[in-house]
Coordinates of C-alpha atoms in Angstrom, one line a residue:
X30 CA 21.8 -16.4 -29.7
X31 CA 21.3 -14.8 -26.3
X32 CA 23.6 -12.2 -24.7
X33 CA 23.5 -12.1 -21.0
X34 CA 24.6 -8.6 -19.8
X35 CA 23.4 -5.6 -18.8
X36 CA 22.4 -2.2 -19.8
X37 CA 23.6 0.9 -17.6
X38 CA 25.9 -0.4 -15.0
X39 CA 27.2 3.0 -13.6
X40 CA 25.6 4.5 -11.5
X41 CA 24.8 8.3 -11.8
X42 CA 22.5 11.4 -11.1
X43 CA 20.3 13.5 -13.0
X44 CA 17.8 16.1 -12.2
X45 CA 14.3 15.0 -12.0
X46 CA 11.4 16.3 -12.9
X47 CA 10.3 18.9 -10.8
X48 CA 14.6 19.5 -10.5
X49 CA 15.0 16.9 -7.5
X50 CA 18.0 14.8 -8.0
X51 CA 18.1 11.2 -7.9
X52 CA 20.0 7.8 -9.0
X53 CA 20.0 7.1 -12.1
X54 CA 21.8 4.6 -14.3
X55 CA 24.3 6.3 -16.6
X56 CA 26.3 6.2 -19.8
X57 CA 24.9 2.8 -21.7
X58 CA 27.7 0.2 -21.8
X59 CA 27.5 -3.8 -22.8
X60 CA 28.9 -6.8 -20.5
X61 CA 28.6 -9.8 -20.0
X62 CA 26.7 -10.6 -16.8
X63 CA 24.0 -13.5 -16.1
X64 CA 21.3 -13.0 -13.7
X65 CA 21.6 -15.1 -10.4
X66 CA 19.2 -18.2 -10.8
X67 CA 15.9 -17.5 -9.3
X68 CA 15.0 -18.2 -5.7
X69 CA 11.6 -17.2 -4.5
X70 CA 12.2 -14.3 -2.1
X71 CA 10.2 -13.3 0.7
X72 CA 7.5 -11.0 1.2
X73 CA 7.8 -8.2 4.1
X74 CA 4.1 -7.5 5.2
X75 CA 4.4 -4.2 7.1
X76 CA 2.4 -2.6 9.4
X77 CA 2.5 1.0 10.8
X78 CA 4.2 2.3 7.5
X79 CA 3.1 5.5 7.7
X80 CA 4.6 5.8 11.2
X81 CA 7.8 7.1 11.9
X82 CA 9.8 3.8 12.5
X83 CA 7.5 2.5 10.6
X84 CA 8.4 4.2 7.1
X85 CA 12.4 4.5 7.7
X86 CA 11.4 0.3 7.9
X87 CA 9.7 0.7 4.3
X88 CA 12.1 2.6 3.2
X89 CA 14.7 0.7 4.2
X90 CA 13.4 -1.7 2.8
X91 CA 12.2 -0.6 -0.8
X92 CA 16.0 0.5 -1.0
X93 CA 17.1 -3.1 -0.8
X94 CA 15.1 -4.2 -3.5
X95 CA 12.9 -6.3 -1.2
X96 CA 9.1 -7.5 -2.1
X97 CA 6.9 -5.4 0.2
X98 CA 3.5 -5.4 0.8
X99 CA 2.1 -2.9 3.8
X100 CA -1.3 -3.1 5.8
X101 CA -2.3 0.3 5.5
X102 CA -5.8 2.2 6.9
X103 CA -7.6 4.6 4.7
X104 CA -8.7 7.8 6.1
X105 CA -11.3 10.3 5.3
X106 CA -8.7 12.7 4.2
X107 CA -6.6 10.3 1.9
X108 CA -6.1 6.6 0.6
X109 CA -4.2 3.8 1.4
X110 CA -2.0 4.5 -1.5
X111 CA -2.0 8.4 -1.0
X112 CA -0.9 7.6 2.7
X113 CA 2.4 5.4 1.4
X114 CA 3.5 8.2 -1.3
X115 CA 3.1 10.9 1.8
X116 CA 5.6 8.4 3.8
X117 CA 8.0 8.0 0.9
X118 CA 8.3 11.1 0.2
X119 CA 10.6 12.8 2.6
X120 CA 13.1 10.0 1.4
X121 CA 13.0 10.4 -2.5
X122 CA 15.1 13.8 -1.9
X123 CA 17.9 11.8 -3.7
X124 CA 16.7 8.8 -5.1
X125 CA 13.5 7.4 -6.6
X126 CA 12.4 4.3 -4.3
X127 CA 9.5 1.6 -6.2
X128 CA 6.5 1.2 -4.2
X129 CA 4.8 -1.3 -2.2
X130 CA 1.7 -3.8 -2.9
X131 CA -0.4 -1.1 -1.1
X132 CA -3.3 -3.7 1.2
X133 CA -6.2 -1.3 2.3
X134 CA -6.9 -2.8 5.4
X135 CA -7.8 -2.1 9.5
X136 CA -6.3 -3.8 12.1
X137 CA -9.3 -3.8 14.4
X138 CA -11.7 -4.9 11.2
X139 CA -13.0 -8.0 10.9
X140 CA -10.1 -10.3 9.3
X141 CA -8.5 -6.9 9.2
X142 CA -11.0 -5.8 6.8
X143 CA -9.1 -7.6 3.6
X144 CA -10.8 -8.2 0.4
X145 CA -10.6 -11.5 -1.2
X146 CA -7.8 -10.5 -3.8
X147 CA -5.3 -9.0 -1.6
X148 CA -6.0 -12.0 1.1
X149 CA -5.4 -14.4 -2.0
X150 CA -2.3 -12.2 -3.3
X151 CA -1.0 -13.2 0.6
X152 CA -1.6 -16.5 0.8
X153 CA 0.3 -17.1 -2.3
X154 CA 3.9 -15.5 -1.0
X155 CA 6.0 -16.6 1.5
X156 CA 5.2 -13.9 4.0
X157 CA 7.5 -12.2 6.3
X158 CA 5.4 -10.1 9.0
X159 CA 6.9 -6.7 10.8
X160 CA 4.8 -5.5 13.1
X161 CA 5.3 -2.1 13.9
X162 CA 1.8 -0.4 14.0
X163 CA 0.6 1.0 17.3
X164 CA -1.3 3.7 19.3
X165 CA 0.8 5.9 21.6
X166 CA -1.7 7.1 23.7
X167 CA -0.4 7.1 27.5
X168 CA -3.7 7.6 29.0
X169 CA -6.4 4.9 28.0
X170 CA -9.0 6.5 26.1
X171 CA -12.4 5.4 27.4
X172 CA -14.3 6.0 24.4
X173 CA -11.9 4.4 21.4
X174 CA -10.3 2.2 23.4
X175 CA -7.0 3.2 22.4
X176 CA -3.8 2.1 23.2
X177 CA -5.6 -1.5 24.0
X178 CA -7.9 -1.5 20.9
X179 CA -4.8 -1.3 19.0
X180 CA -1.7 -2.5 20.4
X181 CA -3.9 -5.9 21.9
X182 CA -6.5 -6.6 20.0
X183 CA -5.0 -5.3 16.6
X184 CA -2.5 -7.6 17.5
X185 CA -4.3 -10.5 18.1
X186 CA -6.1 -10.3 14.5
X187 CA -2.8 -10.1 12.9
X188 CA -1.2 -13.0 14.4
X189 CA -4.9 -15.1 13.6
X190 CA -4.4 -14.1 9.9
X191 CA -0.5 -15.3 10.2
X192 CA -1.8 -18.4 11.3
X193 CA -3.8 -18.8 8.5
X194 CA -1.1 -17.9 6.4
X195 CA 1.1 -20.1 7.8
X196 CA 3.6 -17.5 8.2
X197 CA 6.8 -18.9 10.3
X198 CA 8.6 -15.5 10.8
X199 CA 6.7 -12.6 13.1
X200 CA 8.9 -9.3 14.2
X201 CA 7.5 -7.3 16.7
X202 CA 8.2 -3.5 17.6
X203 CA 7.5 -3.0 21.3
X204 CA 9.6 -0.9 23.6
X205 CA 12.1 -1.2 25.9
X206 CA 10.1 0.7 28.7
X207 CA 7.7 -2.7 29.1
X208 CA 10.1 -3.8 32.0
X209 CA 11.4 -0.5 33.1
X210 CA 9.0 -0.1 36.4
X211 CA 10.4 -3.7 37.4
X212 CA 12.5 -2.1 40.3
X213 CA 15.4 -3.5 38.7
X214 CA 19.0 -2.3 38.0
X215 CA 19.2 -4.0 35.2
X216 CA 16.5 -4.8 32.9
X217 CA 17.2 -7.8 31.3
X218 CA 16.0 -9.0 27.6
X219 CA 13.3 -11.1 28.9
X220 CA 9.7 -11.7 28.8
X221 CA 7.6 -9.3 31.3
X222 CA 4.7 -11.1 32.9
X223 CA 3.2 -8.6 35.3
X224 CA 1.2 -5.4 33.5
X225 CA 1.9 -3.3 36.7
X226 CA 5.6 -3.3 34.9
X227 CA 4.3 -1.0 32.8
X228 CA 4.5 2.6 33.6
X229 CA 1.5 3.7 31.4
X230 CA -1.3 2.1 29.4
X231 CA 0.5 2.6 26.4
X232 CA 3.5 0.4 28.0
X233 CA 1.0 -2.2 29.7
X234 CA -0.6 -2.6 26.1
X235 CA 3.0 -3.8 24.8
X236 CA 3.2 -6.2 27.7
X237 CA -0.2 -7.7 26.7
X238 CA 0.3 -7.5 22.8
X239 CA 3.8 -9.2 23.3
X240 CA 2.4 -11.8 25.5
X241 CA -0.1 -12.6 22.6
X242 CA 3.0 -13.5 20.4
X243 CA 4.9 -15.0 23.0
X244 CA 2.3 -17.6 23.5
X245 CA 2.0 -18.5 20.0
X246 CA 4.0 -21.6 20.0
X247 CA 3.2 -22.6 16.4
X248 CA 5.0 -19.4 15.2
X249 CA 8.8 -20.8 14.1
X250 CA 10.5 -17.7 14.7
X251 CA 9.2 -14.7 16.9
X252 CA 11.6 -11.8 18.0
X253 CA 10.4 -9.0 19.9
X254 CA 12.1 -5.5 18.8
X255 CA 12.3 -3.3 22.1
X256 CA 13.9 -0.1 21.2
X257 CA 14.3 2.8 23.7
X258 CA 13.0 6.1 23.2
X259 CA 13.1 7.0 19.3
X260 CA 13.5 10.6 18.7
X261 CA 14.5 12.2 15.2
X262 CA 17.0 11.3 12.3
X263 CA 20.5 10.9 13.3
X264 CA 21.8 12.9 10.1
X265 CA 18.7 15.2 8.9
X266 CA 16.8 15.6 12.4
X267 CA 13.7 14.4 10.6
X268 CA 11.0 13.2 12.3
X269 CA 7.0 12.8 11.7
X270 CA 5.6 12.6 14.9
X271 CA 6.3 14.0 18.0
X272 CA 5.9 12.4 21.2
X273 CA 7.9 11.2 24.2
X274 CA 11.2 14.0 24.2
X275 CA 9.3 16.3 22.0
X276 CA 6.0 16.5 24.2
X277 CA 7.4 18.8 26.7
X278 CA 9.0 20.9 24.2
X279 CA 5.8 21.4 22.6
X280 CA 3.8 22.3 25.3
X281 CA 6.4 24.9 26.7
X282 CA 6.8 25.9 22.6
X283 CA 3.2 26.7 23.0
X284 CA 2.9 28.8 26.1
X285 CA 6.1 30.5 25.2
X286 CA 4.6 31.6 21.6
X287 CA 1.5 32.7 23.3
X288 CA 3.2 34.4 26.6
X289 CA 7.1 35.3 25.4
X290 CA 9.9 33.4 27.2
X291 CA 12.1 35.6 29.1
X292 CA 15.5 33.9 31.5
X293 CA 13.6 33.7 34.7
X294 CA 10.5 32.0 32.3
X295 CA 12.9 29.2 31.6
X296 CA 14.2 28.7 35.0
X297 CA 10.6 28.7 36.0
X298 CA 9.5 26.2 32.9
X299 CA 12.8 23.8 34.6
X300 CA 11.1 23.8 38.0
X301 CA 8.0 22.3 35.9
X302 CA 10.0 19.5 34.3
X303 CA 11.3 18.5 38.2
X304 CA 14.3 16.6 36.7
X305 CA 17.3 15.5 39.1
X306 CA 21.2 15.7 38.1
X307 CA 21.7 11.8 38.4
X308 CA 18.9 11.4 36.4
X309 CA 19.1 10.0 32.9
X310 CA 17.1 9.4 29.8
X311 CA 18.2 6.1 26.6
X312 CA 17.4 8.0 23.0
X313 CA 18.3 6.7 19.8
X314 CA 17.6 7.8 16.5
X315 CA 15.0 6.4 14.4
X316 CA 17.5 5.7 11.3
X317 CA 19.6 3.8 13.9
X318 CA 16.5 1.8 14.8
X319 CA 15.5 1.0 11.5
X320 CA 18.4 0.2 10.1
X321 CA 18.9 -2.1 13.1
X322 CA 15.7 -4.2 12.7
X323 CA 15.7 -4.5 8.9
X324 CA 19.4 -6.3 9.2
X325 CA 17.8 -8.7 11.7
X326 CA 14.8 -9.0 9.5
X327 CA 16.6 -9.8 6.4
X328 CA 18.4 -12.5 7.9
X329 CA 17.5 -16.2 7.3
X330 CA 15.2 -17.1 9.9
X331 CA 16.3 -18.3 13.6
X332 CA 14.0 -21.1 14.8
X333 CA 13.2 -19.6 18.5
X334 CA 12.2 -16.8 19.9
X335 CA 14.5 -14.0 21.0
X336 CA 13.9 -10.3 22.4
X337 CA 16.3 -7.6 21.0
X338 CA 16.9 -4.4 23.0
X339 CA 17.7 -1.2 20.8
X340 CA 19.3 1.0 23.1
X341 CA 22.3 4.0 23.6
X342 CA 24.9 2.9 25.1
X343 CA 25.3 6.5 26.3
X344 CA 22.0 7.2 28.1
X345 CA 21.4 11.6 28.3
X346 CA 21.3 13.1 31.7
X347 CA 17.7 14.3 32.0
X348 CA 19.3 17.7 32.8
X349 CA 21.1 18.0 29.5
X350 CA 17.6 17.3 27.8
X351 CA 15.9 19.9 29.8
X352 CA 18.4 22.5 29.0
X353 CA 18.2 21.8 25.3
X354 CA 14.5 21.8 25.5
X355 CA 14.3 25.3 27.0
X356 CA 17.5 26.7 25.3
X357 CA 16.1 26.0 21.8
X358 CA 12.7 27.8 23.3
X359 CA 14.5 30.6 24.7
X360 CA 16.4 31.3 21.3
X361 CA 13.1 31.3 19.5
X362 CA 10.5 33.2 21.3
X363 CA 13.3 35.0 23.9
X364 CA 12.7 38.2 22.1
X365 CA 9.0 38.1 22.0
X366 CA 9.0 38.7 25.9
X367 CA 7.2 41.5 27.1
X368 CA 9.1 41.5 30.6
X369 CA 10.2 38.9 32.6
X370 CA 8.5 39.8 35.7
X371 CA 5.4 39.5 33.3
X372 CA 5.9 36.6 31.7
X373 CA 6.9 34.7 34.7
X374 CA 3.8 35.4 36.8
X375 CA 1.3 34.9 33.3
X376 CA 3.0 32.0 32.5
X377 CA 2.7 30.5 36.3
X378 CA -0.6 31.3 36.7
X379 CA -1.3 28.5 34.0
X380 CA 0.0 26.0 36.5
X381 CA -3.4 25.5 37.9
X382 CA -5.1 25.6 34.9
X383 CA -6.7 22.3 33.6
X384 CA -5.0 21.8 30.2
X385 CA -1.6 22.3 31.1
X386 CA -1.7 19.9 34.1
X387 CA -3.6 17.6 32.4
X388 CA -0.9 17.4 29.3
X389 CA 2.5 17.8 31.5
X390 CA 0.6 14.8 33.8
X391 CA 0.4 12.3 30.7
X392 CA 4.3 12.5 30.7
X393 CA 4.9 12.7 34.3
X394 CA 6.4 9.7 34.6
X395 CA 8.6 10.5 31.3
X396 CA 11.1 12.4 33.1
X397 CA 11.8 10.1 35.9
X398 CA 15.5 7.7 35.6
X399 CA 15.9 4.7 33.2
X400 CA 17.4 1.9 34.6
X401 CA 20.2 0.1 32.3
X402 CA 18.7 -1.8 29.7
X403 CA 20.2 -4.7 28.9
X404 CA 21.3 -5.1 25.0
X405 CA 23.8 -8.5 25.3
X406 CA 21.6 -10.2 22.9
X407 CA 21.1 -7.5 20.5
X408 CA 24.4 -6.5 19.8
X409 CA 24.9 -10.4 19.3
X410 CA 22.4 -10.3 17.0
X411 CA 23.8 -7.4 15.0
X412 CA 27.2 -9.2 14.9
X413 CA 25.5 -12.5 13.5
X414 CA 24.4 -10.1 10.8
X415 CA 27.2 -8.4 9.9
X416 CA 26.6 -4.8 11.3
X417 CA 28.3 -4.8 14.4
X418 CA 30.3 -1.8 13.0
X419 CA 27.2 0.1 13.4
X420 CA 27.0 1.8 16.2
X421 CA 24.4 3.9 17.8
X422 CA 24.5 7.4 17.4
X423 CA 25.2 10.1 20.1
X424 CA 22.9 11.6 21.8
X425 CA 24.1 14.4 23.5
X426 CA 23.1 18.7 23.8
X427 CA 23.7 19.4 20.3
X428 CA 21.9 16.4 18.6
X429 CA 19.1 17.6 21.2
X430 CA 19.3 21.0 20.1
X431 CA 19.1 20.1 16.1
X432 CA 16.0 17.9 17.1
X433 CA 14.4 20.9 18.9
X434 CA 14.9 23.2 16.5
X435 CA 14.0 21.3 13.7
X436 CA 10.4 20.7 15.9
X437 CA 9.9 24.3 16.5
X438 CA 11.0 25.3 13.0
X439 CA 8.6 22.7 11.6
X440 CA 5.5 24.0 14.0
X441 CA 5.6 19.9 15.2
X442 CA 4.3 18.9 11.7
X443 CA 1.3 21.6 11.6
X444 CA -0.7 22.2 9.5
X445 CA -0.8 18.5 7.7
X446 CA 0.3 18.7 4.1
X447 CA -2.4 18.0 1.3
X448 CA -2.5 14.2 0.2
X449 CA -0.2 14.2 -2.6
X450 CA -2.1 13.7 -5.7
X451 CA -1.0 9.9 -7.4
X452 CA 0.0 10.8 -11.1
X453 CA -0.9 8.8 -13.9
X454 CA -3.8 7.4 -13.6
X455 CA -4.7 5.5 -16.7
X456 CA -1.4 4.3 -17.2
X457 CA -1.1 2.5 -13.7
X458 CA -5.0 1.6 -13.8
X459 CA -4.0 -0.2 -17.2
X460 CA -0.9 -1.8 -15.7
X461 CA -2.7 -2.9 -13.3
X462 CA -5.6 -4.1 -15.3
X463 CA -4.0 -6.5 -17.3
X464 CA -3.3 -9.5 -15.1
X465 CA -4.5 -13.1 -15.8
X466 CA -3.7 -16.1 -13.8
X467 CA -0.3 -17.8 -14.2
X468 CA -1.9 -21.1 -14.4
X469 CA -3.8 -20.3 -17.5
X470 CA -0.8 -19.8 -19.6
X471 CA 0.8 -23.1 -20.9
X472 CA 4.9 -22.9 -20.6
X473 CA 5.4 -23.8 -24.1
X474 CA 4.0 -20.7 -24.8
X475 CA 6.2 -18.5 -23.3
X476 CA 8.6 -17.1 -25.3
X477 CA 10.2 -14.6 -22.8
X478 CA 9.4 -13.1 -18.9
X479 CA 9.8 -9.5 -17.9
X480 CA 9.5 -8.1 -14.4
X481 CA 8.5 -3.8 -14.1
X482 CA 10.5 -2.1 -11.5
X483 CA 8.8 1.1 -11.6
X484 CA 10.0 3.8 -8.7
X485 CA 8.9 7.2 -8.1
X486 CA 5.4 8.7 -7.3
X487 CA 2.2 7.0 -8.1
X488 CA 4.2 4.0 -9.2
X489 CA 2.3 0.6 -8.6
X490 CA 4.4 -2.4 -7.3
X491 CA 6.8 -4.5 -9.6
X492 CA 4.9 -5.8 -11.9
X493 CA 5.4 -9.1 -14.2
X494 CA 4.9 -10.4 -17.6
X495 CA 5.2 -12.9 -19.9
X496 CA 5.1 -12.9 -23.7
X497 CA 3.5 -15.4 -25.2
X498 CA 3.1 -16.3 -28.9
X499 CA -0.6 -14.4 -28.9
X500 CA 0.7 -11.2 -26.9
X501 CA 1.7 -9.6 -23.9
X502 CA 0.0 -11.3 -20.3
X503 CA 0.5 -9.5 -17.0
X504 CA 0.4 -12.4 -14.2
X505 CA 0.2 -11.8 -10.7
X506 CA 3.5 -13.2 -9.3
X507 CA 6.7 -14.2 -11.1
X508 CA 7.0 -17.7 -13.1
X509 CA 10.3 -19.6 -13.8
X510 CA 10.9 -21.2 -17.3
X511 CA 10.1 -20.0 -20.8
X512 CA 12.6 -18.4 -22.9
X513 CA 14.6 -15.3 -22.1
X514 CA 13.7 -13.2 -18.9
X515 CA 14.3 -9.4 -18.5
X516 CA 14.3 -7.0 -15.5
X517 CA 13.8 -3.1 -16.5
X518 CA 13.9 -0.3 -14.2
X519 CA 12.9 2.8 -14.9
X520 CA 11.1 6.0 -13.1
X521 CA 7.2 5.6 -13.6
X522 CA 7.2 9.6 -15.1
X523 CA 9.8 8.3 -17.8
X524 CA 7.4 5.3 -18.6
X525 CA 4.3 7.8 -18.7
X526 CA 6.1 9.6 -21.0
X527 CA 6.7 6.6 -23.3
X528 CA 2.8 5.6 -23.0
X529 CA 1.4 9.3 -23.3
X530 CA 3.6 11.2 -25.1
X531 CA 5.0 8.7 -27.4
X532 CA 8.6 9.3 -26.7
X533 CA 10.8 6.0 -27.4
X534 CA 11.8 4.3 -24.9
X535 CA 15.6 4.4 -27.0
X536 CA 15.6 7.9 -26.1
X537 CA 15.4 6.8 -21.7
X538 CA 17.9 3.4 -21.8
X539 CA 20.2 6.0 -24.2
X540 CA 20.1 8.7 -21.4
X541 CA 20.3 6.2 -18.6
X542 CA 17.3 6.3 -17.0
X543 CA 15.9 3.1 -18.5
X544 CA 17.9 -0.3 -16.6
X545 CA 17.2 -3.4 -18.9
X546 CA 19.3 -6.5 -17.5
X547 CA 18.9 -10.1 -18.1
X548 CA 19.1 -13.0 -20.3
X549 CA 18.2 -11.2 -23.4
X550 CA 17.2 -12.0 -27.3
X551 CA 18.9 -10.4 -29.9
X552 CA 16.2 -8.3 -30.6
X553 CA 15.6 -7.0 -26.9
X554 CA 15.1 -3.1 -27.9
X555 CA 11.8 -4.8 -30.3
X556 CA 10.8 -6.4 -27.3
X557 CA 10.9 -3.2 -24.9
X558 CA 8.9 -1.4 -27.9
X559 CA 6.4 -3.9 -28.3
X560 CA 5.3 -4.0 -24.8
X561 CA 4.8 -0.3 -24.5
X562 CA 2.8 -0.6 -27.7
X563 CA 1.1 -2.9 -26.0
X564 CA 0.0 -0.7 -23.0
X565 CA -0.3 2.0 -24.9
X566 CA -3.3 0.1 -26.9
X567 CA -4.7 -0.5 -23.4
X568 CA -4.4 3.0 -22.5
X569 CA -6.3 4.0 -25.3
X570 CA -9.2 1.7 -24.9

């Protein structure tokens, strides 16, 4: 006799364990409840996850309980894996997200530098692609290559490895800015076809890379995501990088630190930034953003290709913008002036000096007037999914202000943080040790399946198993058929805690932290404790 219900329903907090809080599942109650029939889902290869937009995507995400996998470069200074827990993190404040299949990988590589197990793991899912890696460089770097290495020819490999894939659903992050130098009042959500549209290399490099997947015809679905200028979180001010509205404020952050910033410093530092009062600037906020694209994304697919602006309504005058930008500079190093008469002429004398013009010249163009970007087929889009009530935040003086400050305050993300460390190590390494082909296991075997949820640092990706009349198996995608199946979620530091310390896992699903849902046997606390037994024996060896 089965019982199909689950453990934990309510949802509640609890403090962690370094005393973060985050969701938990509370009080244990029984109720009837069958698990939906399985239906293969999708997997969302990301790229550019430990970008800005990038990450609020993976989070995003991770949140809805979608299969992830993300193309991610290692570094000298930290891992593919070390690189995804630093983006998670700022986003775990109240709840524990699972993790990603983590892909090592290099866009400019050959075959993006995939090794034959994660290029088999791919070609086994039905794959989802979001594009959203890219260089930002506005100058073209003669030496790397950059933006074009990148944004082009990064490109191109991708979309060679979703045709091998056969992939049928490719979302691309541009910007809105590749049809902005058009001369027209209205730029419309249409192909560009002439690079001198582009204001900078970074802008030509999106008209190229889009090109690239406009002309692949064999792609199903292709939708080109042109948001506006992203700044910082509409709610927390967050951001991790700081270009674009932030690059002025840096370098006048800079001088002002070094020199002081007195009145007549700032009305000097406005005569730099040469804005107009009719000009006007389109911001939104990278929460806005993501949240936009991962509704389109988890849509069922549309067979054509469509280009979706991601713009305010409510463009900023380019005036309000400057006065934030030297307000929030005033109020921090105002009082470190030594005179204004001083700090005016040292500060002015820089004017001619090489490094200044050279980084207020890469943005030159920045502070020139949008033209009105069309977003018809975007909202449309956004209604089709439901989340037309979703409008795009304000952008106005006082979100500008909370952005600047939170830049200064931060020091623009200086110095980097350490890569976090990824806690236990021989229990994921055994986790993720024991896996043997599907196809080798004979259904009649299976007594019961289990898929892993495990969230929190370190944690690997959900993980599955099967319990067969031998022993535990670990196989490297989900089955249907064979007995009961189970779905347990639980923090991976609550399920080291099982493994190393021996605590019972009785003692997690009783405090809440331990979800076990499904079509269950009788004895479904024996089979929770027979698995861990099981890893822990692997542990050991």
């Amino acid at each position: 006799m089965r019982n199909n219900w689950r453990r934990s329903i309510e949802r509640g907090s609890a403090i962690g364990d370094q005393g973060q809080q985050y969701a938990v599942y509370s009080a244990p109650n029984r109720r009837s409840q069958s698990l939906s029939p399985f239906v293969e889902k999708p997997t969302y290869l990301l790229t550019g996850a430990t970008g800005l937009v990038g990450r609020y995507l993976l989070a995003r995400l991770l949140r809805q309980s979608q299969e992830v996998a993300v193309l991610v470069r290692p570094t000298p200074r930290a891992t593919a894996a070390q690189r995804i827990e630093e983006s998670l993190r700022h986003f775990e404040s109240s709840v524990l997200l699972p993790r990603p299949k983590t892909i090592s990988s290099d866009l400019n590589a050959p075959r993006l530098g995939l090794s034959a197990p994660d290029a088999a793991y791919l070609a086994r899912r039905p794959i989802r692609v979001i594009h959203c890696a890219a260089s930002i460089r506005f100058v073209e770097d003669q030496e790397s290559g950059e933006p074009y290495r990148t944004n082009v020819e990064g490109t191109s490999a991708l979309l060679e490895l979703c045709r091998e894939l056969r992939v049928e659903e490719f979302h691309y992050v541009s910007t809105a800015y590749v049809g902005s130098r058009s001369g027209k009042a209205v730029v419309p959500e249409n192909w560009v076809d002439a690079e001198s549209e582009g204001g900078n290399d970074y802008e030509r490099s999106k008209i190229l890379a889009e090109r690239l997947v406009r002309d692949c015809t064999w792609l199903p679905s292709r939708t080109i995501h042109r948001p506006s200028i992203v700044v910082g979180d509409s709610r927390t001010n967050y951001t991790s990088t700081f270009h674009g509205f932030y690059a002025p404020l840096q370098i006048g952050a800079a001088y002002a630190k070094e020199f002081g910033f007195s009145s007549q410093a700032g009305d000097w530092f406005r005569q730099q930034l040469g804005v107009l009062q009719s000009d006007s600037k389109n911001m939104v906020a990278v929460d806005w953003v993501a949240d936009a694209i991962v509704a389109i994304a988890l849509q069922s697919p549309i067979q054509a290709e469509r280009i979706l602006h991601w713009t305010n309504p409510r463009p900023v005058a380019c005036h309000v913008m400057q006065a934030a930008i030297v307000d929030a500079i005033e109020q921090r190093y105002g009082a470190a002036s030594s005179g204004a008469a001083g700090s005016v002429e040292r500060m002015s004398a820089l004017v001619s000096a090489d490094h200044f013009r050279t980084q207020m010249g890469v943005y030159e163009s920045y502070f020139g007037n949008d033209p009105e970007l069309d977003a018809t087929e975007a909202n449309a889009a956004l209604r089709r999914a439901n989340c037309a009530s979703v409008s795009c935040p304000p952008i106005d003086y006082q979100r500008l202000r909370q952005l600047a400050d939170f830049a200064i305050e931060n020091n623009f993300g200086w110095p980097k943080a350490l890569p976090p460390e990824l806690p236990f190590g021989p229990v994921r390494e055994a986790l993720e040790t024991m896996v043997q082909r599907a196809a080798s296991i004979r259904p009649s075997e299976i007594e019961g399946r289990v898929t892993v949820r495990l969230t929190g640092a370190g944690a690997p990706e959900s993980l599955y198993f099967v319990r067969t009349s031998r022993s535990w198996q670990r196989v490297d995608e989900r089955i249907t058929g064979g007995g009961w199946e189970m779905e347990w979620t639980l923090p991976f530091a609550k399920l080291a805690d099982c493994i190393i310390a021996r605590t019972s896992p009785i003692v997690w699903i009783d405090a809440g932290y331990w979800l076990v849902q499904g079509s269950l046997p009788n004895e479904w606390l024996a089979v929770v404790t027979d698995w861990v037994n099981d890893v822990i024996s692997r542990v050991k060896a």
